[in-house]
GROMACS .gro file of C-alpha atoms in nm:
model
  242
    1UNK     CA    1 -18.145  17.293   0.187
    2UNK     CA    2 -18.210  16.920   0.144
    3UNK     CA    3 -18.630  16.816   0.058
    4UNK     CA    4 -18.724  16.488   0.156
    5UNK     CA    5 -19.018  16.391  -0.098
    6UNK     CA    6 -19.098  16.010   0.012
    7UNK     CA    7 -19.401  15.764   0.016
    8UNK     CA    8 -19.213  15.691   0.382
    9UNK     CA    9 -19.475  15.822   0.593
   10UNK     CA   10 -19.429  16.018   0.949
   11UNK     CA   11 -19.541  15.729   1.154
   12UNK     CA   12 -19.250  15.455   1.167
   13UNK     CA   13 -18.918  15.501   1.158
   14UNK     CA   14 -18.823  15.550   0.786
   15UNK     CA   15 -18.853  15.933   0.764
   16UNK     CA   16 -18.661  15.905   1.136
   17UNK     CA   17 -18.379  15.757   0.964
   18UNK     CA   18 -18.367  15.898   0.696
   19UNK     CA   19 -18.343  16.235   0.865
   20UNK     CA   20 -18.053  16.077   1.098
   21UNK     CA   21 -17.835  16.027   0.851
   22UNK     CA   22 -17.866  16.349   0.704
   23UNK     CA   23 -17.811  16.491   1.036
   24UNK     CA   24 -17.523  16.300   1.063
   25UNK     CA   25 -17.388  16.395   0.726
   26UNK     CA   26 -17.472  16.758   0.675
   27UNK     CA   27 -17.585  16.898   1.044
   28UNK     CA   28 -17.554  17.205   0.899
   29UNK     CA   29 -17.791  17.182   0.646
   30UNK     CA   30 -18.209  17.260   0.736
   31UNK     CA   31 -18.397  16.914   0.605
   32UNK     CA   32 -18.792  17.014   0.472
   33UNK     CA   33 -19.057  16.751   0.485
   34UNK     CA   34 -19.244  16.837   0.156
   35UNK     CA   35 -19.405  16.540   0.095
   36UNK     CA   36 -19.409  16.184   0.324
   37UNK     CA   37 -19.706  16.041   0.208
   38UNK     CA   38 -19.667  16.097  -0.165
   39UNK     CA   39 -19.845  15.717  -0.332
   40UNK     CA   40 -19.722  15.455  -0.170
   41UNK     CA   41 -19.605  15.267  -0.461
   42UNK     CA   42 -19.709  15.464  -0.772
   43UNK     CA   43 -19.372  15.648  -0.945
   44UNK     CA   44 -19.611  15.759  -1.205
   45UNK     CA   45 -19.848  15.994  -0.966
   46UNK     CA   46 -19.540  16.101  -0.758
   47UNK     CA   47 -19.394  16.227  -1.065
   48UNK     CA   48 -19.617  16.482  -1.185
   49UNK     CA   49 -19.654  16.567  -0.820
   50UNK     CA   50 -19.303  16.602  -0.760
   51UNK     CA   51 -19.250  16.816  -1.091
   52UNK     CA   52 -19.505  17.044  -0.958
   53UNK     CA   53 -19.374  17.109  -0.615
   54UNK     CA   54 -19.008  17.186  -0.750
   55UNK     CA   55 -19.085  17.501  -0.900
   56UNK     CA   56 -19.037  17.770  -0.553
   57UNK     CA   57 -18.676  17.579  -0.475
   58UNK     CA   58 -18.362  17.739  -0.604
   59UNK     CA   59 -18.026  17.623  -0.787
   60UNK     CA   60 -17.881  17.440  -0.505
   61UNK     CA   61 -18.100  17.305  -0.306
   62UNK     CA   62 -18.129  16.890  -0.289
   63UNK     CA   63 -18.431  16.687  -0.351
   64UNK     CA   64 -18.412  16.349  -0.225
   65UNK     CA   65 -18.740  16.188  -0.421
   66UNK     CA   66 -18.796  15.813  -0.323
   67UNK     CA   67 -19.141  15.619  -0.427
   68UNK     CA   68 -18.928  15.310  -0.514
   69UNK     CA   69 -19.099  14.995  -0.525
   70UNK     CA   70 -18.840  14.815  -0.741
   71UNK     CA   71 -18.549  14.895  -0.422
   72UNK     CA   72 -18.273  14.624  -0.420
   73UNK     CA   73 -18.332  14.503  -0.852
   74UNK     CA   74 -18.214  14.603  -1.134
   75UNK     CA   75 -18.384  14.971  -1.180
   76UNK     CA   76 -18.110  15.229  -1.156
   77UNK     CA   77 -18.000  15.459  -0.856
   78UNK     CA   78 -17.937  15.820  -0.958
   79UNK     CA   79 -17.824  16.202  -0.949
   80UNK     CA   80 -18.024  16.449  -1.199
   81UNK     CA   81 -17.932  16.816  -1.191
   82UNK     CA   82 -18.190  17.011  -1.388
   83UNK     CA   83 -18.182  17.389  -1.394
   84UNK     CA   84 -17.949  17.387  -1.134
   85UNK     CA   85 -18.169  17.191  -0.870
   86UNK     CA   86 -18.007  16.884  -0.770
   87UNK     CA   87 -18.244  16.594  -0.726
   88UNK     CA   88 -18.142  16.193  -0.640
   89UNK     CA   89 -18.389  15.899  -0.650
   90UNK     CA   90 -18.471  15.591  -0.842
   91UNK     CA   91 -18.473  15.597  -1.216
   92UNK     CA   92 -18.831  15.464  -1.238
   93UNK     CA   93 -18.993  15.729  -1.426
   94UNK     CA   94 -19.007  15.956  -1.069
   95UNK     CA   95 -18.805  16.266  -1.291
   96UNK     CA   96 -18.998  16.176  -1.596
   97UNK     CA   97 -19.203  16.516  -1.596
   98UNK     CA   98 -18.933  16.714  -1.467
   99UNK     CA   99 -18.673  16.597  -1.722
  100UNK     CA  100 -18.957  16.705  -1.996
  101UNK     CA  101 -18.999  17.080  -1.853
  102UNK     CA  102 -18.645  17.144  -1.762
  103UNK     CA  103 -18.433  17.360  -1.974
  104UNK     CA  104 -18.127  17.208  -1.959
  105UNK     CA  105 -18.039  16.863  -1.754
  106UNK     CA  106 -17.803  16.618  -1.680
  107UNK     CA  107 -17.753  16.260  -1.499
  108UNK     CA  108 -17.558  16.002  -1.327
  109UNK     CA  109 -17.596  15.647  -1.202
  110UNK     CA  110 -17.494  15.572  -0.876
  111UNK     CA  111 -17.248  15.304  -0.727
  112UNK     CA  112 -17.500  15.089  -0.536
  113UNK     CA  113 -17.263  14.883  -0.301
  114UNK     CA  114 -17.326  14.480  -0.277
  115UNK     CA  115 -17.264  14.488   0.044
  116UNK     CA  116 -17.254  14.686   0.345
  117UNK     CA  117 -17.654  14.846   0.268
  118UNK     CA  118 -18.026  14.728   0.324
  119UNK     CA  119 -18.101  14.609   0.013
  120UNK     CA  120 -18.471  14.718   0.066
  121UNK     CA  121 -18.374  15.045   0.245
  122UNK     CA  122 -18.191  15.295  -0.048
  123UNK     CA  123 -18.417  15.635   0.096
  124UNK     CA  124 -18.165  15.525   0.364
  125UNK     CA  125 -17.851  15.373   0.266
  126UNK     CA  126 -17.822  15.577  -0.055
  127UNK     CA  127 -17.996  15.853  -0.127
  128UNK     CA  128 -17.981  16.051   0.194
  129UNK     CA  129 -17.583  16.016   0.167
  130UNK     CA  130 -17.611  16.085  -0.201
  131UNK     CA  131 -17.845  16.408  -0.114
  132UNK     CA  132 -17.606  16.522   0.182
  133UNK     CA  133 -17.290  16.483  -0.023
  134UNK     CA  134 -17.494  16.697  -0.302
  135UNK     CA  135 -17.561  16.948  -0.032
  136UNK     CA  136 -17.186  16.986   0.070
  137UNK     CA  137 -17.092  17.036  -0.335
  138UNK     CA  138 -16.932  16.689  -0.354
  139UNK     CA  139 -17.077  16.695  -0.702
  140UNK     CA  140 -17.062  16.381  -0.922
  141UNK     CA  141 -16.776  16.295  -1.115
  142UNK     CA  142 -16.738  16.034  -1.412
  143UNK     CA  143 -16.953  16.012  -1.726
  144UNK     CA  144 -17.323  16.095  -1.747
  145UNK     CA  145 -17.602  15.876  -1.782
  146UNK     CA  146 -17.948  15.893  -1.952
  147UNK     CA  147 -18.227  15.778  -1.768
  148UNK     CA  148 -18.526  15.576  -1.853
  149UNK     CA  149 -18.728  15.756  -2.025
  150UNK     CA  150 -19.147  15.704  -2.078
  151UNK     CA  151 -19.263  15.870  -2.388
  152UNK     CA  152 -19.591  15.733  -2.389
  153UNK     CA  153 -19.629  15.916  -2.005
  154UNK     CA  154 -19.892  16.228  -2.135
  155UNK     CA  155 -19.702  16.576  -2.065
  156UNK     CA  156 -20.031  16.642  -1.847
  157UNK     CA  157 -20.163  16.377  -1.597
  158UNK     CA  158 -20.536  16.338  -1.639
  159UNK     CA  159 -20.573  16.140  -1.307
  160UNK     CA  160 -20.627  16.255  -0.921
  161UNK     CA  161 -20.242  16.193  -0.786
  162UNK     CA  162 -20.230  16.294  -0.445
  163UNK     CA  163 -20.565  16.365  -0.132
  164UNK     CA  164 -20.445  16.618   0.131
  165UNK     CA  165 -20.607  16.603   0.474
  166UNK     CA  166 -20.888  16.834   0.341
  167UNK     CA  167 -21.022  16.537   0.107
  168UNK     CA  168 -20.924  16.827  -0.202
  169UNK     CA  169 -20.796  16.577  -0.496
  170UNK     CA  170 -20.521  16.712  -0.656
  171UNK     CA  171 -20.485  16.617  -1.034
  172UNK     CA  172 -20.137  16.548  -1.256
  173UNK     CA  173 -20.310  16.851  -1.441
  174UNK     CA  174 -20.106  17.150  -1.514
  175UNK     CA  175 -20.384  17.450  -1.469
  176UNK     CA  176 -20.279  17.673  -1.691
  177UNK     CA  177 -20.237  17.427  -2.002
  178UNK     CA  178 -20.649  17.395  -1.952
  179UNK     CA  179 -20.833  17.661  -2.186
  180UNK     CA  180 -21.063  17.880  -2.034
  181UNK     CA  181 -21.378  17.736  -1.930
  182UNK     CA  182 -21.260  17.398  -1.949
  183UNK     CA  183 -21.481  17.126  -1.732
  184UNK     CA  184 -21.344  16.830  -1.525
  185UNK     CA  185 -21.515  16.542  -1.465
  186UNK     CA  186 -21.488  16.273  -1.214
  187UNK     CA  187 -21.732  15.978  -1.145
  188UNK     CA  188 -21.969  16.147  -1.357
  189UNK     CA  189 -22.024  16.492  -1.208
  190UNK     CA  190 -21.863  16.791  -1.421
  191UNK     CA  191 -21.704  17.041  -1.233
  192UNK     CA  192 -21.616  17.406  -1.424
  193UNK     CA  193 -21.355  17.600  -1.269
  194UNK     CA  194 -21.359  17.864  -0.991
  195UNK     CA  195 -21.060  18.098  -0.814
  196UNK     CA  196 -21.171  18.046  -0.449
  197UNK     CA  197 -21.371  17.753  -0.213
  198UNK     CA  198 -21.598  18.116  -0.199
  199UNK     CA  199 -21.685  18.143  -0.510
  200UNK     CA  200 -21.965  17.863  -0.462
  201UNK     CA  201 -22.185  17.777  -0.195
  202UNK     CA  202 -22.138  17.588   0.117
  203UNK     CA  203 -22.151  17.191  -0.049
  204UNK     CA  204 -22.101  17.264  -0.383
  205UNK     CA  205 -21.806  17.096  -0.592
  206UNK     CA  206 -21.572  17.277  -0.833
  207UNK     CA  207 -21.209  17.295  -0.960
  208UNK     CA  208 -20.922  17.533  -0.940
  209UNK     CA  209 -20.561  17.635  -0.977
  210UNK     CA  210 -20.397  17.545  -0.646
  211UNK     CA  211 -20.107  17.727  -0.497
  212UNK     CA  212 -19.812  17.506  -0.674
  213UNK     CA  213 -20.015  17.523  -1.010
  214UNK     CA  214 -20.192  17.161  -1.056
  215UNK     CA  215 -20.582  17.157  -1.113
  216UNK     CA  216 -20.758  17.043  -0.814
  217UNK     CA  217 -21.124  16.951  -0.706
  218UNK     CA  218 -21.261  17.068  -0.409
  219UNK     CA  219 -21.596  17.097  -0.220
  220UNK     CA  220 -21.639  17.368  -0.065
  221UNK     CA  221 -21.686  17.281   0.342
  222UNK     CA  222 -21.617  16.970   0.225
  223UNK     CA  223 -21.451  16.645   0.164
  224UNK     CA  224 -21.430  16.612  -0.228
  225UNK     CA  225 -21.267  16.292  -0.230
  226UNK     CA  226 -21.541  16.143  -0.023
  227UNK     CA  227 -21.800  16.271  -0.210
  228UNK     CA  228 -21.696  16.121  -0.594
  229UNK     CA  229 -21.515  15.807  -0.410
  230UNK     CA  230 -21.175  15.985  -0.517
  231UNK     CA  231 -20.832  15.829  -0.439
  232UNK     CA  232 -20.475  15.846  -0.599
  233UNK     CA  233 -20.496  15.700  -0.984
  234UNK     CA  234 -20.908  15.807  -1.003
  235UNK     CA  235 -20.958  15.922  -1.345
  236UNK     CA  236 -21.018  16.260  -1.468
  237UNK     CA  237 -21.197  16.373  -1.775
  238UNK     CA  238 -21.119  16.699  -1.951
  239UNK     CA  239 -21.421  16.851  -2.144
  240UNK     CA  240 -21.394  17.152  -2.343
  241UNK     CA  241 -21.735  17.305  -2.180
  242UNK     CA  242 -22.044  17.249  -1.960
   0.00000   0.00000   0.00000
């Protein structure tokens, strides 16, 4: 299959044609809308949010990953196959986190034509043909690349990254690298951690391992981003107790 993780949105038409030319390309091949709304702008969040989310796909499938704010200068265009996912996007630090946890990887740049392209379109123009020919095992040829890399990027995110239509505020926080009883703390309310939204009353705030493995804070009933003023890049303090 071929995952569209973008900062494109579902209103407009970028996601629209995006999706055309992959139906044009590979109509054999199902397209998943994981993530549309990833932050707009913000390569850093996506990335931990992207490394996250790659972990139920198999050896095979195509990720086309695009938060791209530097489209059309000098930033690279690329293919990364890591433990046996294929994955193509800018090289902006948007694989940083995945690079770091995959076994084994490997990259190339790709061709970015002068002419003939939007040079503020690539989701378009580039990556969705570089993700269908991935998907058709047209597999890159000529000599691998390495990408930019950000070592001072923590392994761990300590920051909200992403807000899903529940107001829960998911963190670049790997769950289980926290010890047990380990306390977040955003806008100055500490929150100790918690299985279910039922394992606290109606209103009350708290943090816990989320389905893809990131921590996240909740309210249960409730909006927690509304309630500490949370948004994509909001800090997050890890305390070792109450």
């Amino acid at each position: 299959m071929i995952v569209l993780c973008t900062d494109f949105g579902l209103a407009g038409p970028y996601t629209g044609q995006v999706k055309a030319v992959l139906a044009r390309l590979a109509p054999q091949l199902p397209v998943v809308d994981l993530f549309a709304d990833l932050p707009a702008f913000a390569p850093q969040l996506a990335a931990y949010l992207l490394a996250a989310y790659l972990q139920p796909f198999e050896p095979g499938d195509v990720i086309a990953a695009v938060v791209d704010p530097g489209v059309g200068g000098t930033r690279r265009a690329l293919v990364v196959e890591a433990d046996g996912l294929w994955l193509t996007g800018p090289d902006n630090g948007l694989f940083e986190p995945t690079l770091r946890r995959a076994r084994a990887w490997r990259a190339w740049s790709i061709d970015v034509p002068a002419h003939g392209i939007a040079p503020t379109f690539h989701g378009r123009d580039v990556f969705a043909p570089a993700a269908a020919r991935l998907a058709l095992g047209d597999l890159p040829q000529g000599p691998q690349v390495e990408p930019v890399r950000f070592p001072v990027w923590p392994d761990d995110l300590p920051a909200i990254a992403y807000v899903d239509r529940y107001g829960n505020a998911m963190t670049g926080l790997r769950a289980a690298t926290l010890a047990q009883g380990t306390v977040l703390e955003v806008a100055g309310r500490r929150l100790v951690r918690r299985r279910i939204f039922a394992d606290v009353p109606a209103g009350e705030a708290m943090w816990y391992e989320n389905a893809n493995g990131l921590a996240e804070i909740a309210v249960h009933g409730g909006s927690a981003a509304a309630t500490f003023g949370l948004a994509p890049g909001s800090p997050v303090a890890v305390r070792a107790r109450a």
